[in-house]
C-alpha positions as a Markdown table, in Angstrom:
| # | Residue | x | y | z |
|---|---|---|---|---|
| 1 | Met | -6.4 | -28.8 | -5.3 |
| 2 | Thr | -7.9 | -31.4 | -3.0 |
| 3 | Asp | -11.6 | -32.1 | -3.3 |
| 4 | Phe | -13.9 | -34.2 | -1.2 |
| 5 | Trp | -17.0 | -36.0 | -2.7 |
| 6 | Leu | -19.7 | -36.9 | -0.3 |
| 7 | Ile | -21.8 | -39.6 | -1.8 |
| 8 | Ser | -24.8 | -41.7 | -0.7 |
| 9 | Val | -26.0 | -45.1 | -1.9 |
| 10 | Pro | -28.7 | -47.5 | -0.7 |
| 11 | Leu | -27.8 | -50.4 | 1.4 |
| 12 | Asp | -29.0 | -53.1 | -1.0 |
| 13 | Lys | -26.7 | -56.1 | -1.8 |
| 14 | Thr | -25.8 | -54.9 | -5.3 |
| 15 | Ser | -24.9 | -51.4 | -4.1 |
| 16 | Leu | -22.7 | -52.7 | -1.3 |
| 17 | Thr | -20.9 | -55.0 | -3.8 |
| 18 | Ser | -20.4 | -51.9 | -6.0 |
| 19 | Val | -19.0 | -50.0 | -3.0 |
| 20 | Glu | -16.4 | -52.7 | -2.3 |
| 21 | Lys | -15.5 | -52.8 | -6.0 |
| 22 | Leu | -15.2 | -49.0 | -5.9 |
| 23 | Lys | -12.7 | -49.3 | -3.0 |
| 24 | Arg | -10.6 | -51.8 | -5.0 |
| 25 | Thr | -10.7 | -49.7 | -8.1 |
| 26 | Ile | -9.5 | -46.6 | -6.2 |
| 27 | Val | -6.5 | -48.6 | -4.8 |
| 28 | Lys | -5.5 | -49.8 | -8.3 |
| 29 | Thr | -6.1 | -46.5 | -10.3 |
| 30 | Asn | -5.5 | -43.8 | -7.7 |
| 31 | Leu | -8.8 | -42.1 | -8.8 |
| 32 | Ala | -9.1 | -41.1 | -5.1 |
| 33 | Ser | -6.6 | -41.0 | -2.3 |
| 34 | Ser | -9.1 | -42.3 | 0.2 |
| 35 | Cys | -12.6 | -43.7 | 0.5 |
| 36 | Cys | -14.2 | -43.9 | 4.0 |
| 37 | Lys | -17.5 | -44.1 | 5.7 |
| 38 | Phe | -19.0 | -40.7 | 6.6 |
| 39 | Ser | -21.0 | -40.9 | 9.8 |
| 40 | Ile | -24.4 | -39.3 | 9.8 |
| 41 | Pro | -26.7 | -39.9 | 12.8 |
| 42 | Asp | -30.4 | -40.9 | 12.6 |
| 43 | Leu | -32.3 | -37.6 | 12.3 |
| 44 | Lys | -36.0 | -36.8 | 12.4 |
| 45 | Val | -37.5 | -37.5 | 9.0 |
| 46 | Gly | -40.9 | -35.6 | 9.2 |
| 47 | Val | -43.4 | -35.6 | 6.4 |
| 48 | Leu | -42.6 | -35.4 | 2.7 |
| 49 | Asp | -43.8 | -31.8 | 2.3 |
| 50 | Ser | -41.4 | -30.6 | 5.1 |
| 51 | Leu | -38.6 | -32.7 | 3.6 |
| 52 | Leu | -39.0 | -30.9 | 0.3 |
| 53 | Ser | -39.1 | -27.6 | 2.0 |
| 54 | Val | -36.0 | -28.3 | 4.1 |
| 55 | Ser | -34.2 | -29.6 | 1.0 |
| 56 | Asp | -34.8 | -26.3 | -0.7 |
| 57 | Asp | -33.7 | -24.3 | 2.3 |
| 58 | Leu | -30.5 | -26.3 | 2.8 |
| 59 | Ser | -29.6 | -25.7 | -0.9 |
| 60 | Lys | -29.9 | -22.0 | -0.4 |
| 61 | Leu | -28.0 | -22.1 | 2.9 |
| 62 | Asp | -25.1 | -23.9 | 1.3 |
| 63 | Thr | -23.9 | -20.4 | 0.2 |
| 64 | Leu | -22.2 | -20.1 | 3.6 |
| 65 | Ala | -19.1 | -21.4 | 1.8 |
| 66 | Glu | -18.7 | -17.7 | 0.8 |
| 67 | Val | -18.5 | -16.8 | 4.5 |
| 68 | Ile | -15.6 | -19.2 | 4.9 |
| 69 | Lys | -13.9 | -17.7 | 1.8 |
| 70 | Lys | -14.4 | -14.1 | 3.2 |
| 71 | Thr | -13.0 | -15.2 | 6.6 |
| 72 | Cys | -9.9 | -16.6 | 4.9 |
| 73 | Gln | -9.4 | -13.5 | 2.7 |
| 74 | Cys | -9.7 | -11.3 | 5.8 |
| 75 | Met | -7.2 | -13.6 | 7.6 |
| 76 | Lys | -4.8 | -13.2 | 4.7 |
| 77 | Glu | -5.1 | -9.4 | 4.8 |
| 78 | Val | -4.5 | -9.2 | 8.6 |
| 79 | Leu | -1.7 | -11.8 | 8.7 |
| 80 | Glu | -0.2 | -10.5 | 5.4 |
| 81 | Ser | 0.6 | -14.0 | 4.3 |
| 82 | Ser | -1.2 | -16.8 | 2.5 |
| 83 | Asp | 1.0 | -19.4 | 4.2 |
| 84 | Lys | -0.1 | -18.2 | 7.6 |
| 85 | Val | -3.7 | -18.6 | 6.6 |
| 86 | Leu | -3.2 | -22.3 | 6.0 |
| 87 | Glu | -1.5 | -22.6 | 9.4 |
| 88 | Asn | -4.4 | -20.9 | 11.2 |
| 89 | Ala | -7.4 | -22.1 | 9.2 |
| 90 | Leu | -8.2 | -25.1 | 11.3 |
| 91 | Ala | -11.3 | -27.0 | 12.6 |
| 92 | Asn | -10.6 | -29.0 | 15.7 |
| 93 | Gly | -7.2 | -29.5 | 14.1 |
| 94 | Asp | -6.4 | -30.3 | 10.5 |
| 95 | Leu | -9.3 | -29.7 | 8.1 |
| 96 | Met | -8.9 | -32.9 | 6.1 |
| 97 | Asn | -8.6 | -35.0 | 9.2 |
| 98 | Phe | -11.8 | -33.3 | 10.6 |
| 99 | Met | -13.7 | -34.3 | 7.5 |
| 100 | Ile | -12.3 | -37.9 | 7.3 |
| 101 | Lys | -13.1 | -38.5 | 11.0 |
| 102 | Phe | -16.3 | -36.4 | 11.1 |
| 103 | Gln | -18.5 | -37.0 | 14.1 |
| 104 | Trp | -21.9 | -35.2 | 14.4 |
| 105 | Asp | -21.8 | -32.6 | 17.3 |
| 106 | Lys | -24.9 | -33.6 | 19.2 |
| 107 | Ala | -24.4 | -31.0 | 21.9 |
| 108 | Lys | -24.4 | -28.2 | 19.3 |
| 109 | Tyr | -26.9 | -29.7 | 16.9 |
| 110 | Pro | -29.2 | -32.0 | 18.9 |
| 111 | Thr | -30.6 | -34.9 | 16.9 |
| 112 | Ser | -33.8 | -34.6 | 18.7 |
| 113 | Leu | -34.6 | -31.4 | 16.9 |
| 114 | Thr | -36.4 | -31.2 | 13.5 |
| 115 | Leu | -34.4 | -30.9 | 10.3 |
| 116 | Ser | -35.7 | -27.3 | 9.9 |
| 117 | Ser | -34.6 | -26.4 | 13.4 |
| 118 | Leu | -31.1 | -27.7 | 12.8 |
| 119 | Ala | -31.0 | -25.7 | 9.5 |
| 120 | Glu | -32.1 | -22.6 | 11.4 |
| 121 | Ile | -29.4 | -23.1 | 14.1 |
| 122 | Ile | -26.7 | -23.3 | 11.3 |
| 123 | Asn | -28.2 | -20.3 | 9.5 |
| 124 | Lys | -28.3 | -18.1 | 12.6 |
| 125 | Glu | -24.8 | -19.1 | 13.7 |
| 126 | Val | -23.2 | -18.3 | 10.3 |
| 127 | Ser | -25.2 | -15.1 | 9.9 |
| 128 | Gln | -23.9 | -13.8 | 13.2 |
| 129 | Val | -20.3 | -14.6 | 12.3 |
| 130 | Glu | -20.7 | -12.9 | 8.9 |
| 131 | Ala | -22.2 | -9.7 | 10.5 |
| 132 | Glu | -19.4 | -9.6 | 13.2 |
| 133 | Leu | -16.7 | -10.3 | 10.6 |
| 134 | Lys | -17.9 | -7.2 | 8.7 |
| 135 | Ser | -17.9 | -4.9 | 11.7 |
| 136 | Arg | -14.6 | -6.2 | 13.2 |
| 137 | Ser | -12.9 | -6.0 | 9.8 |
| 138 | Ala | -14.1 | -2.4 | 9.3 |
| 139 | Ala | -12.9 | -1.4 | 12.8 |
| 140 | Tyr | -9.4 | -3.0 | 12.3 |
| 141 | Asn | -9.0 | -1.5 | 8.8 |
| 142 | Ser | -10.0 | 1.9 | 10.1 |
| 143 | Val | -7.2 | 1.8 | 12.7 |
| 144 | Lys | -4.7 | 0.5 | 10.1 |
| 145 | Ala | -5.7 | 3.2 | 7.6 |
| 146 | Ser | -5.4 | 6.0 | 10.2 |
| 147 | Leu | -1.9 | 4.8 | 11.2 |
| 148 | Gln | -0.8 | 4.6 | 7.6 |
| 149 | Asn | -2.2 | 8.0 | 6.9 |
| 150 | Leu | -0.3 | 9.6 | 9.8 |
| 151 | Glu | 3.0 | 7.8 | 9.0 |
| 152 | His | 2.6 | 8.9 | 5.4 |
| 153 | Lys | 2.3 | 12.6 | 6.4 |
| 154 | Leu | 5.1 | 12.5 | 9.0 |
| 155 | Leu | 8.1 | 14.5 | 7.9 |
| 156 | Asn | 10.4 | 14.2 | 10.9 |
| 157 | Asp | 12.2 | 11.3 | 9.4 |
| 158 | Val | 13.3 | 13.3 | 6.4 |
| 159 | Val | 13.4 | 17.0 | 7.6 |
| 160 | Arg | 15.7 | 17.9 | 10.4 |
| 161 | Lys | 15.1 | 20.9 | 12.7 |
| 162 | Glu | 18.5 | 22.5 | 11.8 |
| 163 | Asp | 17.4 | 22.5 | 8.1 |
| 164 | Leu | 14.7 | 25.0 | 8.8 |
| 165 | Val | 15.4 | 28.7 | 9.1 |
| 166 | Val | 13.2 | 30.4 | 11.7 |
| 167 | Ser | 14.2 | 34.0 | 12.8 |
| 168 | Glu | 12.7 | 37.3 | 13.4 |
| 169 | Tyr | 12.3 | 38.1 | 9.7 |
| 170 | Leu | 12.7 | 34.7 | 7.9 |
| 171 | Thr | 10.9 | 31.4 | 7.9 |
| 172 | Thr | 11.0 | 28.1 | 5.9 |
| 173 | Leu | 8.0 | 26.6 | 4.2 |
| 174 | Leu | 7.7 | 23.0 | 2.9 |
| 175 | Val | 6.1 | 22.4 | -0.5 |
| 176 | Val | 4.9 | 19.1 | -1.9 |
| 177 | Val | 5.7 | 18.7 | -5.6 |
| 178 | Ala | 3.9 | 15.7 | -7.1 |
| 179 | Gly | 4.9 | 16.4 | -10.7 |
| 180 | Ser | 8.1 | 17.7 | -12.4 |
| 181 | Tyr | 10.8 | 18.7 | -9.9 |
| 182 | Ser | 12.3 | 20.9 | -12.6 |
| 183 | Gln | 9.1 | 23.0 | -12.8 |
| 184 | Trp | 9.5 | 23.8 | -9.1 |
| 185 | Glu | 13.2 | 24.6 | -9.4 |
| 186 | Arg | 12.6 | 26.9 | -12.3 |
| 187 | Ser | 9.7 | 28.8 | -10.8 |
| 188 | Tyr | 9.9 | 28.9 | -7.0 |
| 189 | Glu | 12.0 | 32.1 | -6.9 |
| 190 | Ser | 9.5 | 34.0 | -9.0 |
| 191 | Leu | 6.6 | 33.2 | -6.7 |
| 192 | Ser | 7.6 | 36.2 | -4.6 |
| 193 | Lys | 10.4 | 38.7 | -4.7 |
| 194 | Phe | 11.0 | 38.0 | -1.0 |
| 195 | Val | 12.1 | 34.4 | -1.6 |
| 196 | Val | 15.8 | 33.8 | -0.6 |
| 197 | Pro | 17.6 | 32.8 | -3.9 |
| 198 | Arg | 18.8 | 29.2 | -4.2 |
| 199 | Ser | 17.3 | 28.4 | -0.7 |
| 200 | Ser | 15.2 | 25.4 | -1.9 |
| 201 | Lys | 16.3 | 21.9 | -0.8 |
| 202 | Leu | 14.7 | 18.5 | -1.8 |
| 203 | Tyr | 13.5 | 15.9 | 0.8 |
| 204 | Glu | 11.7 | 12.8 | -0.6 |
| 205 | Asn | 9.0 | 10.9 | 1.2 |
| 206 | Gly | 6.0 | 8.8 | 0.3 |
| 207 | Glu | 4.1 | 11.8 | -1.1 |
| 208 | Gly | 6.8 | 12.6 | -3.7 |
| 209 | Gly | 9.2 | 15.5 | -3.6 |
| 210 | Val | 9.1 | 17.8 | -0.5 |
| 211 | Phe | 11.0 | 21.0 | -1.1 |
| 212 | Ser | 12.0 | 23.5 | 1.5 |
| 213 | Val | 12.1 | 27.2 | 0.6 |
| 214 | Thr | 13.2 | 30.2 | 2.8 |
| 215 | Leu | 11.5 | 33.6 | 2.5 |
| 216 | Phe | 10.6 | 36.7 | 4.4 |
| 217 | Lys | 7.7 | 36.1 | 6.8 |
| 218 | Arg | 5.8 | 39.1 | 5.4 |
| 219 | Ala | 5.6 | 37.3 | 2.0 |
| 220 | Val | 4.2 | 34.0 | 3.3 |
| 221 | Cys | 0.6 | 34.7 | 2.3 |
| 222 | Glu | 1.5 | 36.0 | -1.2 |
| 223 | Phe | 3.8 | 33.0 | -1.7 |
| 224 | Lys | 1.2 | 30.4 | -0.6 |
| 225 | Ala | -1.5 | 32.0 | -2.8 |
| 226 | Lys | 0.7 | 31.7 | -6.0 |
| 227 | Ala | 2.2 | 28.3 | -5.1 |
| 228 | Gln | -1.1 | 26.6 | -4.5 |
| 229 | Glu | -1.9 | 27.0 | -8.2 |
| 230 | Arg | 0.6 | 24.3 | -9.0 |
| 231 | Phe | 2.0 | 22.9 | -5.8 |
| 232 | Phe | 0.8 | 22.0 | -2.2 |
| 233 | Val | 2.2 | 24.0 | 0.7 |
| 234 | Arg | 2.4 | 21.8 | 3.8 |
| 235 | Asp | 1.7 | 23.3 | 7.2 |
| 236 | Tyr | 4.6 | 22.2 | 9.3 |
| 237 | Ser | 6.0 | 22.7 | 12.8 |
| 238 | Phe | 8.1 | 20.5 | 15.0 |
| 239 | Asp | 5.4 | 20.7 | 17.7 |
| 240 | Leu | 2.8 | 19.4 | 15.2 |
| 241 | Glu | 5.2 | 16.6 | 14.1 |
| 242 | Glu | 5.8 | 15.6 | 17.7 |
| 243 | Gln | 2.1 | 15.5 | 18.3 |
| 244 | Lys | 1.8 | 13.2 | 15.2 |
| 245 | Gln | 4.6 | 11.0 | 16.6 |
| 246 | Arg | 2.6 | 10.6 | 19.9 |
| 247 | Glu | -0.6 | 9.8 | 17.9 |
| 248 | Ile | 1.4 | 7.2 | 15.8 |
| 249 | Met | 2.7 | 5.5 | 19.0 |
| 250 | Gln | -0.8 | 5.4 | 20.4 |
| 251 | Leu | -2.3 | 4.0 | 17.2 |
| 252 | Ser | 0.5 | 1.5 | 16.8 |
| 253 | Phe | -0.2 | 0.2 | 20.3 |
| 254 | His | -3.9 | 0.1 | 19.6 |
| 255 | Lys | -3.4 | -1.7 | 16.2 |
| 256 | Lys | -1.1 | -4.3 | 17.9 |
| 257 | Glu | -3.7 | -4.9 | 20.6 |
| 258 | Gln | -6.5 | -5.2 | 18.0 |
| 259 | Tyr | -4.4 | -7.5 | 15.8 |
| 260 | Gly | -4.1 | -10.1 | 18.5 |
| 261 | Ile | -7.8 | -10.0 | 19.4 |
| 262 | Phe | -8.9 | -10.1 | 15.7 |
| 263 | Val | -6.6 | -13.0 | 14.7 |
| 264 | Arg | -7.9 | -15.0 | 17.7 |
| 265 | Trp | -11.5 | -14.2 | 16.7 |
| 266 | Leu | -10.8 | -15.2 | 13.0 |
| 267 | Lys | -9.3 | -18.5 | 14.0 |
| 268 | Val | -12.1 | -19.4 | 16.4 |
| 269 | Asn | -14.9 | -18.4 | 14.0 |
| 270 | Phe | -13.3 | -19.9 | 10.9 |
| 271 | Ser | -13.5 | -23.2 | 12.8 |
| 272 | Glu | -17.1 | -22.5 | 13.8 |
| 273 | Val | -18.2 | -21.8 | 10.3 |
| 274 | Phe | -16.3 | -24.6 | 8.7 |
| 275 | Val | -17.7 | -27.1 | 11.2 |
| 276 | Ala | -21.2 | -25.7 | 10.5 |
| 277 | Trp | -20.6 | -26.1 | 6.8 |
| 278 | Ile | -19.7 | -29.8 | 7.0 |
| 279 | His | -22.7 | -30.4 | 9.3 |
| 280 | Leu | -24.8 | -28.7 | 6.6 |
| 281 | Lys | -23.4 | -31.1 | 4.0 |
| 282 | Ala | -24.3 | -34.0 | 6.2 |
| 283 | Leu | -27.8 | -32.7 | 6.6 |
| 284 | Arg | -28.2 | -32.4 | 2.8 |
| 285 | Val | -27.0 | -35.9 | 2.3 |
| 286 | Phe | -29.5 | -37.2 | 4.9 |
| 287 | Val | -32.4 | -35.3 | 3.4 |
| 288 | Glu | -31.7 | -36.2 | -0.2 |
| 289 | Ser | -31.1 | -39.9 | 0.8 |
| 290 | Val | -34.5 | -39.9 | 2.5 |
| 291 | Leu | -36.1 | -38.3 | -0.5 |
| 292 | Tyr | -34.5 | -40.9 | -2.7 |
| 293 | Gly | -36.6 | -43.5 | -1.0 |
| 294 | Leu | -38.0 | -44.8 | 2.3 |
| 295 | Pro | -37.2 | -46.6 | 4.6 |
| 296 | Val | -34.1 | -44.6 | 5.5 |
| 297 | Asn | -31.4 | -47.1 | 4.5 |
| 298 | Tyr | -28.3 | -45.7 | 3.0 |
| 299 | Gln | -24.5 | -45.5 | 3.3 |
| 300 | Ala | -22.6 | -42.2 | 3.1 |
| 301 | Leu | -19.0 | -42.3 | 1.8 |
| 302 | Leu | -16.3 | -39.6 | 1.7 |
| 303 | Leu | -14.0 | -39.7 | -1.3 |
| 304 | Gln | -10.8 | -37.6 | -1.3 |
| 305 | Thr | -9.6 | -36.8 | -4.9 |
| 306 | Asp | -8.3 | -34.0 | -7.1 |
| 307 | Arg | -9.4 | -32.2 | -10.1 |
| 308 | Lys | -7.4 | -34.1 | -12.7 |
| 309 | His | -9.2 | -37.4 | -11.7 |
| 310 | Ser | -12.7 | -35.9 | -11.6 |
| 311 | Lys | -13.9 | -37.0 | -15.0 |
| 312 | Lys | -12.8 | -40.6 | -14.7 |
| 313 | Leu | -14.1 | -40.8 | -11.1 |
| 314 | Lys | -17.6 | -39.6 | -12.3 |
| 315 | Glu | -17.5 | -42.2 | -15.1 |
| 316 | Glu | -16.5 | -45.0 | -12.6 |
| 317 | Leu | -19.3 | -44.1 | -10.2 |
| 318 | Ala | -21.9 | -43.9 | -13.0 |
| 319 | Ser | -20.8 | -47.3 | -14.2 |
| 320 | Leu | -20.8 | -48.9 | -10.7 |
| 321 | Phe | -24.2 | -47.7 | -9.6 |
| 322 | Val | -26.0 | -47.8 | -13.0 |
| 323 | His | -28.2 | -50.6 | -11.6 |
| 324 | Leu | -30.0 | -48.1 | -9.3 |
| 325 | Asp | -31.5 | -46.6 | -12.5 |
| 326 | Pro | -30.4 | -48.0 | -15.8 |
| 327 | Thr | -31.8 | -44.9 | -17.6 |
| 328 | Ala | -29.7 | -42.6 | -15.4 |
| 329 | Ser | -27.5 | -39.9 | -16.9 |
| 330 | Ile | -25.1 | -37.5 | -15.2 |
| 331 | Thr | -26.2 | -33.9 | -14.8 |
| 332 | Asp | -23.8 | -31.2 | -13.6 |
| 333 | Val | -25.6 | -28.5 | -11.8 |
| 334 | Ser | -23.4 | -25.4 | -12.2 |
| 335 | Cys | -22.8 | -23.0 | -9.3 |
| 336 | Asp | -21.4 | -19.5 | -9.2 |
| 337 | Ile | -20.1 | -19.8 | -5.7 |
| 338 | Pro | -16.3 | -20.3 | -5.5 |
| 339 | Gly | -15.5 | -23.6 | -3.8 |
| 340 | Leu | -19.0 | -24.9 | -3.9 |
| 341 | Cys | -20.6 | -27.2 | -6.5 |
| 342 | Gln | -23.1 | -29.9 | -6.4 |
| 343 | Gln | -23.4 | -32.8 | -8.9 |
| 344 | Glu | -26.7 | -34.6 | -9.2 |
| 345 | Tyr | -26.6 | -38.2 | -10.3 |
| 346 | Phe | -29.9 | -39.8 | -11.0 |
| 347 | Ser | -28.6 | -43.1 | -9.7 |
| 348 | Tyr | -27.0 | -41.9 | -6.5 |
| 349 | Ile | -26.4 | -38.7 | -4.5 |
| 350 | Cys | -23.2 | -36.7 | -4.5 |
| 351 | Phe | -22.1 | -33.4 | -2.9 |
| 352 | His | -18.8 | -31.7 | -3.7 |
| 353 | Ile | -16.7 | -30.2 | -0.9 |
| 354 | Ser | -13.9 | -28.2 | -2.4 |
| 355 | Thr | -10.9 | -26.7 | -0.7 |
| 356 | Asn | -11.3 | -23.8 | -3.1 |
| 357 | Val | -12.8 | -22.0 | -0.1 |
| 358 | Leu | -9.3 | -21.7 | 1.2 |
| 359 | Asp | -7.9 | -20.4 | -2.1 |
| 360 | Ile | -7.0 | -16.8 | -1.2 |
| 361 | Ser | -4.1 | -16.3 | -3.6 |
């Protein structure tokens, strides 16, 4: 599983030397597959109290990773394929390429606004997507469930018109047997003395065993009353089945139409939320870097790595930047949100961007 670490270090001479050493170490040891600058524009700093408040707000807002995960899960259910999710979960193209070549969207998130205003824009945008995802998903699943329910009940595919006896005195009923077929075969003739002997025939569908039975019309009520104690008598007519067929055709067309609309919406809004999430990460790096010390003078780096190298990479970073605080120790701040974790290092700043948000297996 690929992870991205977004770190920030001051632009002092020793730290810049450590950054160059980090790049050389990465090449030699493969602790990370890439290390590149992460471009963050100059944003409005504000006063210390507002920075602390924004820092807290951004930390809470980072839960929008869950919206990304929900969107991916919904995409998987609609597309009925995990592989197709990876093909459609894009953000202005490939996700990794987007992060490596990240550029702040000044049109969407104007740098002239305050940090709290930028956070509010992201919050509002993601909240709208989450609410609409819930309503669109419910509407699509309702159509899908209605279609499956009708298809499940349709018997025209297993029962033919010529199999049913309908005359002036006789009729054929259909009975669903969910349990033992032998129980039905032993007992159906005793449910009424007007049942035609050995008239039952088995048809199997998704509900289980569907048996036909022929009897005199005047005994239908008596037969149904006794049969309902152990079995389920299905109301059936070819006119009703033809009506169901028409409803199925209409629902199938409606589902196909909604499928295309919903998939397009999921693709567009996955991209919107993912882009917002990375801008949020950039905001957090900026705010924490400013809180680390003024004047604003830092360098943000994006490291691409994987889980098996995490421990060694942490140790290497701690060693390289120990000069920033010789007494520093590493503290892992645990997080219950899948795909989202933050590590706080007393000597430098690091945020973890995990592709776990795409893990919909």
